[in-house]
Short mmCIF file of C-alpha atoms and ligand atoms in Angstrom, two decimals:
data_model
loop_
_atom_site.label_atom_id
_atom_site.label_comp_id
_atom_site.label_asym_id
_atom_site.label_seq_id
_atom_site.Cartn_x
_atom_site.Cartn_y
_atom_site.Cartn_z
CA MET S 1 0.06 -0.03 0.39
CA LEU S 2 1.34 3.41 -0.90
CA LYS S 3 2.09 5.26 2.23
CA ILE S 4 0.81 8.69 3.06
CA LYS S 5 3.10 11.57 3.42
CA TYR S 6 2.10 15.12 2.96
CA GLY S 7 3.66 17.77 2.04
CA ILE S 8 2.82 21.10 3.63
CA PHE S 9 3.73 24.45 2.45
CA SER S 10 3.20 28.04 2.93
CA ASP S 11 3.97 31.82 2.11
CA ILE S 12 5.61 31.21 -1.40
CA HIS S 13 4.81 35.36 -1.88
CA SER S 14 5.57 34.45 -5.55
CA ASN S 15 9.73 32.96 -5.52
CA LEU S 16 9.53 30.89 -8.15
CA GLU S 17 13.36 29.30 -7.80
CA ALA S 18 12.28 28.53 -4.52
CA LEU S 19 8.77 26.75 -5.44
CA ARG S 20 10.35 24.76 -7.35
CA VAL S 21 12.99 23.54 -5.53
CA VAL S 22 10.48 22.61 -2.99
CA LEU S 23 8.10 20.72 -5.33
CA ASP S 24 10.70 19.30 -6.75
CA ASP S 25 11.97 17.79 -3.11
CA MET S 26 8.36 16.56 -2.00
CA VAL S 27 8.59 14.13 -5.31
CA ALA S 28 11.77 13.28 -4.48
CA GLN S 29 10.70 12.71 -0.86
CA GLY S 30 7.65 10.82 -1.90
CA VAL S 31 5.03 13.43 -1.14
CA THR S 32 1.72 11.64 -2.60
CA HIS S 33 -0.59 14.65 -0.85
CA PRO S 34 1.06 18.71 -1.10
CA ILE S 35 -1.04 21.32 0.80
CA CYS S 36 -0.54 24.90 0.52
CA LEU S 37 -1.45 26.85 3.62
CA GLY S 38 -1.68 30.78 1.72
CA ASP S 39 0.02 33.50 0.43
CA ILE S 40 0.78 32.02 -2.95
CA VAL S 41 1.60 35.71 -3.85
CA GLY S 42 2.29 39.00 -2.89
CA TYR S 43 6.53 40.47 -2.32
CA ASN S 44 8.23 38.90 -5.02
CA ALA S 45 8.98 38.93 -9.17
CA ASP S 46 6.61 35.65 -10.25
CA PRO S 47 3.76 35.81 -8.93
CA ARG S 48 1.32 34.50 -12.13
CA ALA S 49 4.48 31.79 -12.73
CA CYS S 50 3.81 30.80 -8.71
CA LEU S 51 -0.13 30.54 -9.27
CA ARG S 52 -0.07 28.42 -11.69
CA LEU S 53 2.36 25.49 -10.70
CA VAL S 54 0.06 25.30 -7.00
CA ARG S 55 -3.43 25.24 -9.19
CA GLU S 56 -1.33 22.36 -11.39
CA LEU S 57 -0.87 20.83 -8.17
CA ASN S 58 -5.14 20.12 -7.58
CA CYS S 59 -4.43 19.98 -3.79
CA PRO S 60 -5.74 21.37 -1.21
CA VAL S 61 -5.15 25.37 -0.91
CA ILE S 62 -5.91 27.89 1.88
CA LYS S 63 -6.01 31.49 1.61
CA GLY S 64 -3.57 33.70 3.12
CA ASN S 65 -3.50 37.17 3.78
CA HIS S 66 -2.01 38.63 0.74
CA ASP S 67 -3.68 36.24 -1.83
CA GLU S 68 -7.02 38.11 0.01
CA MET S 69 -5.23 41.20 -0.82
CA VAL S 70 -4.42 40.86 -4.31
CA ALA S 71 -7.75 39.62 -5.00
CA GLU S 72 -9.32 43.18 -4.01
CA THR S 73 -9.34 46.61 -4.88
CA ARG S 74 -9.57 48.30 -2.18
CA GLU S 75 -6.03 50.02 -1.16
CA ALA S 76 -3.88 47.63 0.93
CA ARG S 77 -4.47 48.76 4.27
CA ASN S 78 -3.05 46.88 6.87
CA PHE S 79 0.46 46.30 5.53
CA ASN S 80 3.85 48.14 5.16
CA ALA S 81 5.03 49.87 2.15
CA LEU S 82 7.63 47.31 1.39
CA ALA S 83 4.56 44.95 1.58
CA GLY S 84 2.51 46.94 -0.48
CA GLU S 85 4.47 47.69 -3.88
CA GLY S 86 4.50 43.41 -3.30
CA ILE S 87 0.65 43.60 -3.58
CA ALA S 88 0.05 46.63 -7.00
CA PHE S 89 2.61 44.26 -8.43
CA SER S 90 0.81 41.10 -7.98
CA ARG S 91 -2.78 42.26 -9.11
CA LYS S 92 -1.58 43.94 -12.18
CA ARG S 93 0.28 40.54 -13.28
CA LEU S 94 -2.93 38.28 -12.11
CA SER S 95 -5.90 37.41 -14.34
CA ASP S 96 -9.34 37.77 -13.60
CA ASP S 97 -9.44 34.52 -13.13
CA ASP S 98 -6.97 33.76 -10.97
CA LYS S 99 -7.86 36.53 -8.69
CA ARG S 100 -11.24 35.09 -8.35
CA TRP S 101 -9.76 31.96 -7.20
CA LEU S 102 -8.27 32.91 -4.64
CA ALA S 103 -10.76 34.58 -3.39
CA ALA S 104 -12.54 31.57 -3.61
CA LEU S 105 -9.96 29.80 -0.94
CA PRO S 106 -11.15 28.87 2.44
CA MET S 107 -9.60 29.87 5.48
CA SER S 108 -9.19 26.88 6.98
CA LEU S 109 -9.71 22.97 6.28
CA ARG S 110 -9.75 19.79 8.19
CA VAL S 111 -7.40 17.19 6.02
CA GLY S 112 -7.77 13.66 7.36
CA GLN S 113 -7.09 14.10 10.90
CA PHE S 114 -4.94 17.67 11.33
CA THR S 115 -6.19 21.23 10.41
CA VAL S 116 -4.50 23.56 8.23
CA VAL S 117 -5.04 27.40 8.26
CA HIS S 118 -2.91 30.58 7.20
CA SER S 119 -2.75 32.33 10.63
CA SER S 120 -4.56 31.49 13.65
CA LEU S 121 -8.04 29.26 14.39
CA ASP S 122 -8.84 31.70 16.61
CA GLU S 123 -10.54 34.07 14.40
CA PRO S 124 -8.74 33.44 11.04
CA ALA S 125 -9.59 36.13 9.01
CA LYS S 126 -8.00 38.77 11.64
CA TRP S 127 -4.80 37.40 10.54
CA ASN S 128 -3.56 37.17 14.25
CA TYR S 129 0.19 36.05 14.62
CA VAL S 130 1.18 32.78 16.36
CA SER S 131 4.54 33.73 17.18
CA THR S 132 4.43 33.13 21.14
CA GLU S 133 2.94 30.22 23.69
CA LEU S 134 0.20 33.21 24.70
CA GLU S 135 -0.78 33.66 20.94
CA ALA S 136 -0.74 30.00 20.83
CA GLU S 137 -2.78 28.93 23.42
CA SER S 138 -6.01 30.90 21.74
CA SER S 139 -5.57 29.24 18.83
CA PHE S 140 -5.52 26.02 20.38
CA ILE S 141 -9.18 26.55 21.68
CA TYR S 142 -10.21 26.29 18.57
CA GLN S 143 -8.37 23.08 17.52
CA ASN S 144 -10.17 19.95 17.59
CA THR S 145 -7.61 17.89 16.02
CA PRO S 146 -4.50 16.29 17.01
CA LEU S 147 -2.61 18.15 15.02
CA CYS S 148 -2.78 21.77 12.99
CA PHE S 149 -0.44 23.04 10.60
CA TYR S 150 -0.15 26.97 10.23
CA GLY S 151 2.55 29.63 8.52
CA HIS S 152 1.95 33.47 7.98
CA THR S 153 5.06 34.00 10.22
CA HIS S 154 7.51 32.74 8.09
CA VAL S 155 9.31 31.31 11.03
CA ALA S 156 9.03 27.55 11.51
CA ARG S 157 8.01 26.14 15.40
CA ILE S 158 6.65 23.68 16.86
CA PHE S 159 3.98 24.20 20.09
CA ALA S 160 2.50 21.60 21.93
CA LYS S 161 -0.42 20.97 24.16
CA TYR S 162 -0.18 19.14 26.70
CA ASN S 163 -1.14 20.42 30.45
CA GLY S 164 -0.14 23.93 29.34
CA VAL S 165 1.44 25.38 26.20
CA ARG S 166 5.18 25.27 25.81
CA GLU S 167 6.95 25.67 22.90
CA LEU S 168 9.65 22.68 21.63
CA PRO S 169 12.69 23.28 20.55
CA ARG S 170 12.79 22.62 16.50
CA PRO S 171 14.22 19.77 15.66
CA ALA S 172 15.45 18.17 11.89
CA ARG S 173 12.42 15.50 12.86
CA LEU S 174 9.80 14.91 15.49
CA GLU S 175 7.72 12.07 16.74
CA LEU S 176 4.72 13.27 18.00
CA GLN S 177 3.13 11.84 21.10
CA ARG S 178 -0.05 10.50 21.50
CA GLY S 179 -2.04 11.91 23.90
CA THR S 180 -0.22 15.72 23.08
CA ARG S 181 -1.89 18.16 20.14
CA TYR S 182 0.51 20.35 18.73
CA LEU S 183 0.64 23.17 16.61
CA ILE S 184 3.22 23.45 14.02
CA ASN S 185 4.78 26.44 12.31
CA VAL S 186 5.69 25.08 8.44
CA GLY S 187 8.32 27.74 7.48
CA ALA S 188 7.82 30.26 4.48
CA VAL S 189 8.97 28.93 0.98
CA GLY S 190 9.98 31.49 -0.68
CA GLN S 191 10.67 34.71 2.68
CA PRO S 192 11.68 32.95 5.64
CA ARG S 193 12.01 34.95 9.12
CA ASP S 194 14.05 32.97 10.86
CA HIS S 195 17.81 34.25 9.51
CA ASP S 196 17.91 30.89 7.16
CA TRP S 197 17.12 31.94 3.74
CA ARG S 198 16.80 28.74 2.90
CA ALA S 199 12.94 27.43 1.47
CA SER S 200 11.30 25.72 4.52
CA TYR S 201 8.34 22.98 4.54
CA VAL S 202 6.99 20.46 6.94
CA ILE S 203 6.60 16.81 5.98
CA TYR S 204 4.17 14.82 7.55
CA THR S 205 3.77 10.89 7.58
CA PRO S 206 0.95 9.56 9.08
CA ALA S 207 2.15 6.24 9.65
CA GLU S 208 5.17 6.92 11.56
CA ASN S 209 3.54 9.85 13.50
CA ARG S 210 6.13 11.80 12.78
CA ILE S 211 7.05 15.32 10.92
CA GLU S 212 10.43 16.47 9.70
CA TYR S 213 11.38 19.95 8.26
CA ARG S 214 13.39 20.55 5.28
CA ARG S 215 15.23 23.09 4.21
CA LEU S 216 16.15 23.51 0.46
CA ALA S 217 19.21 26.04 -1.06
CA TYR S 218 17.63 27.87 -4.13
CA ASP S 219 18.61 29.99 -7.07
CA LEU S 220 18.56 32.57 -4.46
CA ALA S 221 20.68 35.27 -7.31
CA ARG S 222 18.59 34.45 -9.58
CA ALA S 223 15.14 35.38 -7.55
CA GLN S 224 16.74 38.94 -6.87
CA GLU S 225 17.87 39.57 -9.93
CA LYS S 226 13.90 39.05 -10.79
CA ILE S 227 12.82 41.52 -8.27
CA ARG S 228 15.64 43.65 -9.46
CA GLN S 229 14.19 43.43 -12.65
CA ALA S 230 10.93 43.95 -12.31
CA GLY S 231 11.16 46.90 -10.84
CA LEU S 232 10.14 45.89 -7.09
CA PRO S 233 12.17 47.54 -4.18
CA GLU S 234 15.47 46.42 -3.74
CA PRO S 235 15.10 46.32 0.48
CA LEU S 236 13.18 42.80 -0.65
CA ALA S 237 16.13 41.52 -3.14
CA VAL S 238 18.03 41.95 0.28
CA ARG S 239 15.71 40.67 2.91
CA ILE S 240 14.91 37.09 0.90
CA GLY S 241 18.70 36.23 1.43
CA MET S 242 19.25 37.20 5.02
CA GLY S 243 16.69 34.90 6.09
CA ALA S 244 14.77 38.18 7.37
ZN1 ZN D 1 3.06 35.90 4.39
#
C-alpha cells in the first residue's frame, strides 16, 4: 500500500526559484499529498508562475492575507510599504480568473485527522500572528484535532499542548506523542524570517506519526535579480538573502 506523506508548504510569495525546489523535493521524497497554506503571491517577482504551479497541483489550498488582498481592489491597508508594493505588482500580473480563484479559497480546512490554517484558528480572518505560547493558546482553543499546521509568521515553530502550552525546540524531525496536541508552523518557502534564507516546508507521515522539516537551498541570485528587473524595491531582494 502506498504510504501517505503530506508535503505542507506556506508563504511562497511569488518566489518561483524557491517554489520549484520545494516541489522537486516533494517528488524526490515521495510526498503523495501536497497542501498549500497560502500566501502564494505578494512580495517577489513571479506571482503568475507560482499561482499556476500551485493550481496545477490540484491540492488543498488555504487563503493567506496577501492572497485575499491581491484578489481585491481596495487599497492595501494593514500592509507596510514593502508589502503594499508586492500587492500592487501581483495585482497587475494576475488575471481576473486567478483573482477569483484566490478569493474563493477557504480560511481553514480539515484534512484527514488534522487541520490547516494560514494564520491562527482563533478568528482566521483577523490574520493574527502566532509567535508566542500565549498566542498559541488562543489558537489551541479552537483546535479540535491533535495536529494543526499553519504559516503566516514565516518562522518555523512547534507548540505542544499537554498540561499547558509550551514551545518545543525545533529538531529536524519530531516524533508526535499521543495525548499531546501540536500547532506546527511549517516556515516559509519564499521569504523565511528565521535568519536562514533557504526554503522551508514540512513532511508529515501519519503512519509513522512523524514530521520532518526540510530546508532547501535554491537559486537565490536569480530570484533577487528578477526582483530588481521587475522594478520591485531593493529591500525585497536583500531580505530574501538574509532570511529576514
Ligand atoms: Zn506570508
